[in-house]
Coordinates of C-alpha atoms in Angstrom, one line a residue:
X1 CA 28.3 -4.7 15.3
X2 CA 29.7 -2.4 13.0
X3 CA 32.9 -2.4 14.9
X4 CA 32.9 -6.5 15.4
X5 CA 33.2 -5.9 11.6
X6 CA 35.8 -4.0 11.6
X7 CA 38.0 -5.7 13.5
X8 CA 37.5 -9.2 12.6
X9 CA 37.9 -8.3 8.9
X10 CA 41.6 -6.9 9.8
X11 CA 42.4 -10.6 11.5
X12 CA 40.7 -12.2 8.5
X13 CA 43.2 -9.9 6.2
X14 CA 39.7 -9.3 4.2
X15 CA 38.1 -6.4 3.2
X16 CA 35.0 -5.4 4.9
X17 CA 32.7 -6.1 2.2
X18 CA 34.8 -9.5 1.7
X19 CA 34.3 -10.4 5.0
X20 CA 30.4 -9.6 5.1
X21 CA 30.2 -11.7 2.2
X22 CA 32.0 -15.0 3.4
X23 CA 30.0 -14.3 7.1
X24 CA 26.8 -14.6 5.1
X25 CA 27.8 -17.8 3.0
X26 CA 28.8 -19.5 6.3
X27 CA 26.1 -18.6 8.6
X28 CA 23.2 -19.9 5.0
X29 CA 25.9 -23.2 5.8
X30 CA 25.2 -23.3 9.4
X31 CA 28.6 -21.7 10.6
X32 CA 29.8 -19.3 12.2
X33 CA 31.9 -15.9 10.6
X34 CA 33.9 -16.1 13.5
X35 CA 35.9 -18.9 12.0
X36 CA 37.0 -17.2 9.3
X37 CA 39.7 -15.7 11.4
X38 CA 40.9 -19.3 11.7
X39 CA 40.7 -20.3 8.4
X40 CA 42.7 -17.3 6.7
X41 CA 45.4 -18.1 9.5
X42 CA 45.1 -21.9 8.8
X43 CA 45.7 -21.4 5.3
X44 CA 47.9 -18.3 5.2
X45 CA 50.2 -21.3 7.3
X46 CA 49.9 -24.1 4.8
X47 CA 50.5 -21.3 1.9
X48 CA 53.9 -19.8 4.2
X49 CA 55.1 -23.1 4.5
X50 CA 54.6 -24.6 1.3
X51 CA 56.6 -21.7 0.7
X52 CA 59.7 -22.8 2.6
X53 CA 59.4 -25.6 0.9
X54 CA 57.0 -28.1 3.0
X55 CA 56.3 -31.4 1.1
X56 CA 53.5 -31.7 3.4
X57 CA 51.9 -28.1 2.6
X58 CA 52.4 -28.0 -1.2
X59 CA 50.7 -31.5 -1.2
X60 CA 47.7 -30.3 0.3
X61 CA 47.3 -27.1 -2.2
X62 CA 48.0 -30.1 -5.2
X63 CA 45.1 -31.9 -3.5
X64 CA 42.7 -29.1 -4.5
X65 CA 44.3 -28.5 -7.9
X66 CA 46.5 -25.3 -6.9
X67 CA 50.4 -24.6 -6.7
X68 CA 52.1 -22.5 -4.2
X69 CA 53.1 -20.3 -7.5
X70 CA 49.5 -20.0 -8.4
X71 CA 48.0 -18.9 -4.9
X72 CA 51.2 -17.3 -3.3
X73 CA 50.6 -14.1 -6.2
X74 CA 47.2 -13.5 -4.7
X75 CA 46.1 -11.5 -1.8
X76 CA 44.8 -13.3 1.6
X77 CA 41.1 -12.9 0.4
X78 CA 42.0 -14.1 -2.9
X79 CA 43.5 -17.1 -1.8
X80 CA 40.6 -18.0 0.3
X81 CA 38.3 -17.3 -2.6
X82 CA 40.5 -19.5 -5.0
X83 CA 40.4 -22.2 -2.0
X84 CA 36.8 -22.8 -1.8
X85 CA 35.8 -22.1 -5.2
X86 CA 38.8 -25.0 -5.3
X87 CA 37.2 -27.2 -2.8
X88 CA 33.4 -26.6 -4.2
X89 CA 34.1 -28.3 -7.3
X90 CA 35.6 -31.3 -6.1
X91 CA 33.5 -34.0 -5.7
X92 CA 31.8 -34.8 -2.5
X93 CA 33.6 -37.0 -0.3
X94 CA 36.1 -37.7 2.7
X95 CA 38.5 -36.5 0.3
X96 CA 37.0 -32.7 -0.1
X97 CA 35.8 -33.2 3.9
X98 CA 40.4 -33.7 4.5
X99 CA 41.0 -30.7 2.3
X100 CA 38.9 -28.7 3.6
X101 CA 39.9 -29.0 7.1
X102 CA 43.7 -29.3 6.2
X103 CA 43.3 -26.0 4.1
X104 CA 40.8 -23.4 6.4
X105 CA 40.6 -25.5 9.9
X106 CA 37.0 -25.2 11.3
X107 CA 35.6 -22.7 8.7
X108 CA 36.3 -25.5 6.0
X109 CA 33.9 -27.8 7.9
X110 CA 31.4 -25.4 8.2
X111 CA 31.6 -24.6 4.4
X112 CA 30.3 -28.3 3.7
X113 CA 27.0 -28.0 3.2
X114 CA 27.4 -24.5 1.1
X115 CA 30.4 -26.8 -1.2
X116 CA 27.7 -29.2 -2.2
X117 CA 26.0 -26.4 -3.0
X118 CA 28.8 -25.6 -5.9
X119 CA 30.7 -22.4 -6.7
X120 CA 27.8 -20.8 -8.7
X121 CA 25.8 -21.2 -5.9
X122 CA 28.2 -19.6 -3.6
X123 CA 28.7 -16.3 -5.7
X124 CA 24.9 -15.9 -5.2
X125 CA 24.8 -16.4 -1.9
X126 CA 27.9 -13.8 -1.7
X127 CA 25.9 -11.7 -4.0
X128 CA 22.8 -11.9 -1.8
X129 CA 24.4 -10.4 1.1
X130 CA 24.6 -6.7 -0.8
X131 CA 21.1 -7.5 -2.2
X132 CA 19.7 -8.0 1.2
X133 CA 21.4 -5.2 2.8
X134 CA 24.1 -7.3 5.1
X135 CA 27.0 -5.5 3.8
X136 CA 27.1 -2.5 5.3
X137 CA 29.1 0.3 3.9
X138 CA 32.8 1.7 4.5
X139 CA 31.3 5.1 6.0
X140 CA 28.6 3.3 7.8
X141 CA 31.0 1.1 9.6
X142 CA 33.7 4.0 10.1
X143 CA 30.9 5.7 11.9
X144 CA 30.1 2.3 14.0
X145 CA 34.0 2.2 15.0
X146 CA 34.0 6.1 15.9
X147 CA 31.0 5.9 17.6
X148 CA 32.3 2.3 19.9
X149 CA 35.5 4.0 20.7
X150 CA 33.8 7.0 21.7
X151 CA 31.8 4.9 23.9
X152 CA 34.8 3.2 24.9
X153 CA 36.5 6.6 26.2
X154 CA 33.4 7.8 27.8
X155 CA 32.9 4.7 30.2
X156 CA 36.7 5.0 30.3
X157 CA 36.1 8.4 31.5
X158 CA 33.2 7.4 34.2
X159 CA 35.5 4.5 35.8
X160 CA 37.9 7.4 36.5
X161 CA 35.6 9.9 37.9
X162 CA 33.7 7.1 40.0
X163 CA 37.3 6.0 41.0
X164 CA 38.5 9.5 41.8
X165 CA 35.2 10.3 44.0
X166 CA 35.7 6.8 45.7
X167 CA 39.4 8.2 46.7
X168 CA 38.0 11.3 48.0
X169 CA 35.3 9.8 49.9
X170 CA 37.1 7.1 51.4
X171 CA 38.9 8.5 54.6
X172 CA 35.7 10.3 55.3
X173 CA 33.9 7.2 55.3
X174 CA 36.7 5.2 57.1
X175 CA 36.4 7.5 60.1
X176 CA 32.7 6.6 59.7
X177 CA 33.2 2.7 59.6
X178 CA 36.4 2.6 62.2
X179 CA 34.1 4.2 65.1
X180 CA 31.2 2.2 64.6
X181 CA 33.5 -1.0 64.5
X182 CA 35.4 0.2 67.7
X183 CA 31.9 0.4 69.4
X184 CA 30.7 -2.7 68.6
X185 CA 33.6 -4.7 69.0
X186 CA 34.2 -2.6 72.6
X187 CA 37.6 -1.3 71.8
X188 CA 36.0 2.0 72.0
X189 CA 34.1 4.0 74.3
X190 CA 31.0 5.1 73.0
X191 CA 32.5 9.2 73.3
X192 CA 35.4 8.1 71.7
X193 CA 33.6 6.1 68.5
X194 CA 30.9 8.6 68.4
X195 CA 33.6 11.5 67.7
X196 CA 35.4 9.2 65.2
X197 CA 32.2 8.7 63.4
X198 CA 31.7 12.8 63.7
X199 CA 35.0 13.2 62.8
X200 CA 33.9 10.8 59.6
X201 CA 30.9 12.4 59.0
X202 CA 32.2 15.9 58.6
X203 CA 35.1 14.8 56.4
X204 CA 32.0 13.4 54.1
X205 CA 30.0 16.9 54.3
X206 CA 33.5 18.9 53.5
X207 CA 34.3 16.5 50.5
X208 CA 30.8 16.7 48.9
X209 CA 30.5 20.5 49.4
X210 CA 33.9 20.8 48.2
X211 CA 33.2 18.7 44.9
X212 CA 29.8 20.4 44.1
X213 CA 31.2 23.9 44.4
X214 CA 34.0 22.6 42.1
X215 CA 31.9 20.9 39.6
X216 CA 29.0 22.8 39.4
X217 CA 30.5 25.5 37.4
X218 CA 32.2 23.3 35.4
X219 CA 28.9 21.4 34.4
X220 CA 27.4 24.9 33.6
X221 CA 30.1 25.4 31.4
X222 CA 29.9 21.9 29.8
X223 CA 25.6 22.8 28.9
X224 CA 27.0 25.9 27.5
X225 CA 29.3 24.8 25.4
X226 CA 26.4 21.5 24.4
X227 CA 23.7 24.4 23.8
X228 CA 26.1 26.4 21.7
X229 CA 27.1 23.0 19.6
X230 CA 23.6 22.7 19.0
X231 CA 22.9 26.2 18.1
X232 CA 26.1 25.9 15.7
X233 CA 24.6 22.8 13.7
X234 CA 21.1 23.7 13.2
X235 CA 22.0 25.9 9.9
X236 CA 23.7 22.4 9.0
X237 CA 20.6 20.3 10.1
X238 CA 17.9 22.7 8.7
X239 CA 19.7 22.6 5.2
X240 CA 20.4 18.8 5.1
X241 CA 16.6 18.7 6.1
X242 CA 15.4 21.1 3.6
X243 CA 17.4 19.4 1.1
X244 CA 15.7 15.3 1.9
X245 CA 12.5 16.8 2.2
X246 CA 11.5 17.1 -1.5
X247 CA 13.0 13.2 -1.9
X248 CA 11.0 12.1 1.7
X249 CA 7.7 13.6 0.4
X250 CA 8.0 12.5 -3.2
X251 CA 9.1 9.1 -1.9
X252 CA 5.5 9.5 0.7
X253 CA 3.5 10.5 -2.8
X254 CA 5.0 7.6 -4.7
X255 CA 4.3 4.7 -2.3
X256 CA 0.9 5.6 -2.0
X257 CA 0.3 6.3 -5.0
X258 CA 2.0 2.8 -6.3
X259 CA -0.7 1.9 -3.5
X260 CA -3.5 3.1 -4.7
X261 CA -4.4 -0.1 -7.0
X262 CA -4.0 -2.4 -3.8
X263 CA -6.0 -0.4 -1.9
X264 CA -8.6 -0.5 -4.3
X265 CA -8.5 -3.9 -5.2
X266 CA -8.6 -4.8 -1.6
X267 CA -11.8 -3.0 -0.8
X268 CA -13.3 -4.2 -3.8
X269 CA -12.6 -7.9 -2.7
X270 CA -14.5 -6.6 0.8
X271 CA -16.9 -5.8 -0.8
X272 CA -17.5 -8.4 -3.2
X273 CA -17.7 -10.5 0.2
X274 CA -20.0 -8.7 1.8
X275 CA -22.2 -8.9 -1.0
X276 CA -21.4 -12.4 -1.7
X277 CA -22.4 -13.0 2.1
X278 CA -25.8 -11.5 2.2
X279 CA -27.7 -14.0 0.5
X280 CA -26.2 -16.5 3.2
X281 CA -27.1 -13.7 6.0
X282 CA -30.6 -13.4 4.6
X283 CA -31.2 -17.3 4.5
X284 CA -29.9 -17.8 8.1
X285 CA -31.8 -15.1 9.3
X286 CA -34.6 -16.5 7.4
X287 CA -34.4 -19.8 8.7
X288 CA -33.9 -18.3 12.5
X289 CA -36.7 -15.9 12.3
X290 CA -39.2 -18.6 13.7
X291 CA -37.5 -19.4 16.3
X292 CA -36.5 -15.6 17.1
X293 CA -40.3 -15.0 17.0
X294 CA -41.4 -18.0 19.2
X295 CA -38.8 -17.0 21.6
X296 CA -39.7 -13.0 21.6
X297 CA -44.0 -14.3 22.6
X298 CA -42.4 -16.4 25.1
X299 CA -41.1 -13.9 27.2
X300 CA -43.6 -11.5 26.3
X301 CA -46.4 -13.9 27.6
X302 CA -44.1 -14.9 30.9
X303 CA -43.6 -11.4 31.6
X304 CA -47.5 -10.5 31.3
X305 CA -48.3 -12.5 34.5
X306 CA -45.3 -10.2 36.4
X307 CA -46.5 -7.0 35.1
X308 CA -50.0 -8.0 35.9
X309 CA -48.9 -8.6 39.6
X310 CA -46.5 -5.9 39.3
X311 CA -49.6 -3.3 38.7
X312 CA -51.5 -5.0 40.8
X313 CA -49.4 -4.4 44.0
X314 CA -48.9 -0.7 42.9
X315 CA -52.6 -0.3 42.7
X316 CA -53.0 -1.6 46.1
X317 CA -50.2 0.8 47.5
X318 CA -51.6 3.7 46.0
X319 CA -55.6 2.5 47.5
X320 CA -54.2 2.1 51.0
X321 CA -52.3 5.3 50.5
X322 CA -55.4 7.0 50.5
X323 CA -56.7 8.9 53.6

């Protein structure tokens, strides 16, 4: 993400945070920030060749109230703010819906419904990106890039040892397929595919032993040197720790302190339902008691004719059990 960022805000000729902005006003629009791209190339065309003197692209800057003298001082994420702050207070119409298109391309459709919306109401929608957290920061998304190109390298890497092994595999493994071939097609005897496959097989054994006698040491030296990183940063680590953990715990204390009140006023409201619930509880338990009652005798008195039989039948057992 971070290095989608990046990169889109060099095409755009914006600033990161620029560009973080302008992707949230269009996406609140229903657009997508991958126009704006587009639409700083669209206009940074109409701009250049108002420039050389284009009738046609100085008339569609006059359209929206600007001159190429007033826009062609400004940077590219200047322009395009002066453009749609331009455009959003025009009135609606097919003749905002012309301009916009002519101006920024696709973007300038998709900035419609935000340019009803009026320029206040786009500088708060700009400004709602950083409130919200959308805007991520310079380090945070020098980081991001650092860490994709890393990525990058390392499956860059990978493709070349898989590509290597593949190489030293593949006569081995030729030998292996050649001979069965041979055999099934006939061309060979069965002596002469089984040695080919041999042949193959051995080739196989010799690479693999050769590569893991090769690269074990060589992975033993790469966990060293890993184990010894990580021994090097704890100091690092352990002080960076030390140093948060007064602000993590105090942050801990704080919250649940600041807590506290809703806590209690929760269990208070639980409470003040329960209570409020008894008398309800007491009357429907007072209107069901009858009918628990009746049912309780019920099954006594239909169980007193089974235990009656029930004792009955032991008595008997235990009479005819005597000698």
């Amino acid at each position: 993400m971070g290095d989608e960022i990046d990169k889109n805000s060099q095409r755009a000729n914006m600033s990161t945070d620029t560009y973080q902005e302008w992707a949230h006003v269009l996406e609140l629009g229903g657009g997508s920030a991958s126009s704006l791209t587009t639409a700083t190339k669209t206009l940074s065309n109409v701009i250049t060749d108002a420039g050389n003197g284009g009738a046609s692209a100085a008339e569609k800057l006059n359209s929206i109230g600007l001159s190429y003298e007033q826009i062609a001082e400004l940077s590219p994420e200047e322009q395009f703010e002066a453009v749609v702050y331009a455009l959003a207070d025009m009135e609606e119409g097919s003749e905002r819906t012309a301009a916009a298109q002519d101006l920024l391309g696709r973007a300038g459709m998709d900035l419609i419904p935000t340019l009803n919306s009026g320029k206040e109401a786009i500088e708060d929608m700009r400004a709602e990106a950083h409130d919200l957290g959308l805007v991520l920061s310079e380090d945070t998304l020098n980081a991001s890039v650092a860490f994709n190109d890393s990525l990058t390298t390392l499956k860059g890497a990978v493709t070349g040892i898989a590509g290597n092994l593949m190489g030293e595999l593949m006569p081995g493994l030729q030998g292996v397929t050649d001979g069965l071939v041979g055999f099934v097609s006939g061309s060979m005897s069965a002596e002469e595919a089984t040695t080919m496959m041999s042949e193959g097989v051995q080739s196989l054994l010799e690479t693999v032993t050769t590569m893991l006698t090769e690269g074990i040491p060589m992975l033993l030296e790469m966990a060293v040197q890993l184990f010894m990183a990580i021994v090097d940063a704890l100091p690092t680590v352990t002080t960076a720790l030390a140093e948060a953990l007064p602000n993590i715990i105090t942050t801990i204390i704080t919250s649940l302190v600041g807590a506290i009140p809703d806590i209690l006023e929760g269990a208070v409201a639980t409470l003040m339902a329960i209570v409020d619930a008894i008398p309800v509880i007491i009357v429907s338990l007072v209107e069901a008691l009858p009918e628990i009652i009746n049912t309780v005798l019920n099954a006594l008195f239909d169980s007193i004719s089974l235990l009656f039989d029930a004792a009955t039948t032991f008595l008997m057992a235990i009479v005819e059990a005597i000698p």
